[in-house]
Amino acid sequence: MQNNYAKIISGIYTDILSKENLGKVPDYIPEIAKISADKFGVAFLDLDKNSFVEGDYKEKFSIQSISKVFSLTLVYKHLGEKLWERVDVEPSGNAFNSLVQLEADNGIPRNPFINAGALVVCDILLDIFENPKQEILNFIRNITGEINISYNKKVAASEMENGFRNAAMCNFMKSFGNIKNNPNEVLDLYFNLCSIEMSCENLSKSFLFLANGGKNPINNEEILSSSKTKRINAIMLTCGFYDESGEFSFLVGLPGKSGVGGGIVAVLPNHYCITVWSPKLNLKGNSYRGMKFLEEFTTQTGESIF
Amino acid sequence: MQNNYAKIISGIYTDILSKENLGKVPDYIPEIAKISADKFGVAFLDLDKNSFVEGDYKEKFSIQSISKVFSLTLVYKHLGEKLWERVDVEPSGNAFNSLVQLEADNGIPRNPFINAGALVVCDILLDIFENPKQEILNFIRNITGEINISYNKKVAASEMENGFRNAAMCNFMKSFGNIKNNPNEVLDLYFNLCSIEMSCENLSKSFLFLANGGKNPINNEEILSSSKTKRINAIMLTCGFYDESGEFSFLVGLPGKSGVGGGIVAVLPNHYCITVWSPKLNLKGNSYRGMKFLEEFTTQTGESIF
Amino acid sequence: MQNNYAKIISGIYTDILSKENLGKVPDYIPEIAKISADKFGVAFLDLDKNSFVEGDYKEKFSIQSISKVFSLTLVYKHLGEKLWERVDVEPSGNAFNSLVQLEADNGIPRNPFINAGALVVCDILLDIFENPKQEILNFIRNITGEINISYNKKVAASEMENGFRNAAMCNFMKSFGNIKNNPNEVLDLYFNLCSIEMSCENLSKSFLFLANGGKNPINNEEILSSSKTKRINAIMLTCGFYDESGEFSFLVGLPGKSGVGGGIVAVLPNHYCITVWSPKLNLKGNSYRGMKFLEEFTTQTGESIF
Amino acid sequence: MQNNYAKIISGIYTDILSKENLGKVPDYIPEIAKISADKFGVAFLDLDKNSFVEGDYKEKFSIQSISKVFSLTLVYKHLGEKLWERVDVEPSGNAFNSLVQLEADNGIPRNPFINAGALVVCDILLDIFENPKQEILNFIRNITGEINISYNKKVAASEMENGFRNAAMCNFMKSFGNIKNNPNEVLDLYFNLCSIEMSCENLSKSFLFLANGGKNPINNEEILSSSKTKRINAIMLTCGFYDESGEFSFLVGLPGKSGVGGGIVAVLPNHYCITVWSPKLNLKGNSYRGMKFLEEFTTQTGESIF
């Protein structure tokens, strides 16, 4: 099937723009609450270097949980399959069970994309790297070629200040021995990663290696082995959208990752990467317009992994 | 990539046969406990009508939960998207939560492949068809061209007699109004569907439409729309292997469905269907050799959906 | 302290009658929903044969869960401490955990006054007696001297018809082996016991042995040993009021048992028994006026077990 | 009934001393793990100033959770019934639910004797008093007339260092807004209170006001109102022994409080207070010999609240 991606993307963009923008910008992170609710950007990038963009695709926003893919990539690359002794790869069921599941599973988080799992990944980053914050930035700056990508210290600080639920989780896992470092250091790294700011364009560039069997599409250097790359895609599919992962797989049919900053990145292996950003979230915490856009996109292109 | 499937399949088969057969045949269904633990069959079938088989591929066994794909197919075809008002499409987390999750979700099961969800699907079958047992058989016999496929009344009766946990679940959902018929009739249909006996060869034939965009590969008639077909594949990927769905997606990377009879069917959309049968189950309730075989198979072929 | 019980009782009765009758008559049992919401009766009876009564104290109502004290008495008398192998004596925490707790405790209910525990007690009654329904009636008729006390078959049938949650619980415990008889027979006995109709006067008479060290106050015959009697009082204190047991102990300070029919019986060991009936229930399922009355009663008399 | 308490106490003491000392000294608090497992002391004290003691009744030990009664007393005295807006008075069911119950109850602990509830009480102490640590010591020193009672800083520090589960709980409640102060300050106060060291004799003296309607038995000054005193006794009965509260009420029949240091204090309102200390704990975390002693004691005296 030969799709006219440019036309499909611009058609869906116009259509969604014309409809009511439902959902709600989360108010618990003041810096994010300030963002205009009507920002809307799209950036498509494929392995043949085709790029189709719309709207606010160049504006940086808080990537929040999307950063969990970068930290997982670095840790998985260094630790290999030993990583899975400390975090599982199973979807997690609904959120209200998170602490009781940790208890039942002896402090082993269900997967690296729920907060508990991402905290364990941060704990490992602290063991692997002297300066993990710099390491993550270097990785993202290299792969995007954009050296201005950085942390938003204000966002990180404001999340740290109100992050009592994550602090509870981190201490709880520490009581099981699955956090090695000081919980406050782990939390500091975690909230800093969440505060990274990138544009749709940056994100599509930085995820494209996941569509390329683990190789940097620019210079063909291996970032991750082909097998590890597939596995990260698999985890994104089953666990990338909180308690809406099944729904995203069902409606969109692509591996992806969302963040409460309103961004969603999705990957069609061997083909392309597409990022949508719109700050209003649906009840499950995923971008309302982002979900709509991607559902319509795979419907019109007829392309998904299934 | 051009794979020599015949060679890969026979190589893996020989290799696994030479290794210890770990796991345990479940003992709570007397008729299944009697089966020789060393049965081992494989049947690969692709859209180009290539067929590669090994071992006990012609021997019929109890398909158990694999039948949930057939009942879902029929109900989804008839009810369309309204089905999802009564059962969700999210993975379920670990089993011990099943009843508490039903409570939290007001009697709506997390997905159609956990027992609660399959019971709701059976409840709907009772409303749609005068004789749902016959209807399901007709569907399977038609698609496989094998008219001897049938229920094993002894297995169904013995499961019914010990199925108090499913009876608990069914009554619990009835208390929420999400079961319309008499719980005993729902349970009777449910256990009968579990008792259907098919061979690896039968199963690969009967699932091939899921690799063919919903069309019967023999006569190209539409069984399900392309969109509905993709969605069933998506649900198989996120929910098809109980609490090992993430692991199967991670290690194998194909949509599939397993049963406690030791069968596993997996689908590579647009290409093939492959069924493995070996009765000993791992701790999560999936065929030990079946999982090993399929992990090795997608590793050697390099083909998966990711 | 010498209390003028008659004056205190009539004073509180008049006072409460003059205030708004809050709460709600439960609507899920049609026969109970029909009762006038303003019925209000009190019957106090002490070991010196003093009796002070008010309002509708002679009118029979559905005793519902109060019957659990009678069935526990008979089973405990016959089985002795072996009973506690099948049901525990711990308070249960909030209701929404009931099924998950049964799971964690391998099908052993937390105490004999939650529904699960009362179902196990009924299961044992079926093993001990040829005709447990007659046996329970005989016990109550003897101790009250009132031969008209009986089951309300309509109430029992209507609860049976809608009792899917209890059916779920019963089947769930059967799956753990902690129900020996057919779940439907257990449920039939359970709902019949709930349907017994007695007046405040009947109930105070029938509970007075619990204030009398286990001896029938009329003829001084031992019904239960002194030690077993204290233990039933202890269980009533910690578990007699669903998720309001702590509150009742805290505000009233007497062992007691309530039912959704609006009745509450309370016992001051070595002194008296008092029953209040008023059909409107508070949010925790206990009689609104009954709770108010008893709190005020122990405040004014200055007598409680603490 | 006129009991010869001296004879009963010495008889039971000798008997238990002659039997195997089962259970286990907890090893997670190094300072406590060092204590000789065979320490065994008893101190009985009644309102007529009779005192009967045995064994190591003069040796100080870590009172741990028994301190929760002191902090509750001070907070309840100052805050009155408004306290119950921040902590409930219901027994809590089994421990594994503690976090899920906090979630379901919006961060309101079930009662002031589970750790979560005691943390909220500490949070309030920080608001009421400039120097709550000194205030608590003053209270205990005054009531016992023993000015050497103090904190064990080593124990407090070692518990703080390993108290990740309590830190998790405290942060979790903070996320619901039910902790006002800095979680670390709350935890510091909490672990200090746990580290107070007192003897059996000290404890019986300090709890005697709970048997005396709230009045200091030495000078008859009111410490707590009679109504508040009864309520603390009620909470001790329903919640004083973790997940063995029902069992203690059932077997012993007295309000009481235990600590993992091996101490148990029990009160018979209007009569006496009795403390037993023996470091080996049963599976539920209560002193093995302490439970045995008190069960036998109320059996032989025939006195309990029921």
XYZ file of N, CA and C in Angstrom, chain C residues 48 157 221 263 305:
15
model
N -32.866 -9.499 86.716
C -33.804 -9.451 87.837
C -35.239 -9.437 87.344
N -37.326 -16.360 49.876
C -37.317 -16.611 48.430
C -36.813 -15.386 47.675
N -30.961 -23.503 83.248
C -30.265 -24.571 82.516
C -29.139 -23.988 81.658
N -33.068 -4.030 63.245
C -32.961 -4.417 64.651
C -31.526 -4.363 65.149
N -19.101 -1.991 79.075
C -18.107 -2.958 79.521
C -16.737 -2.319 79.757
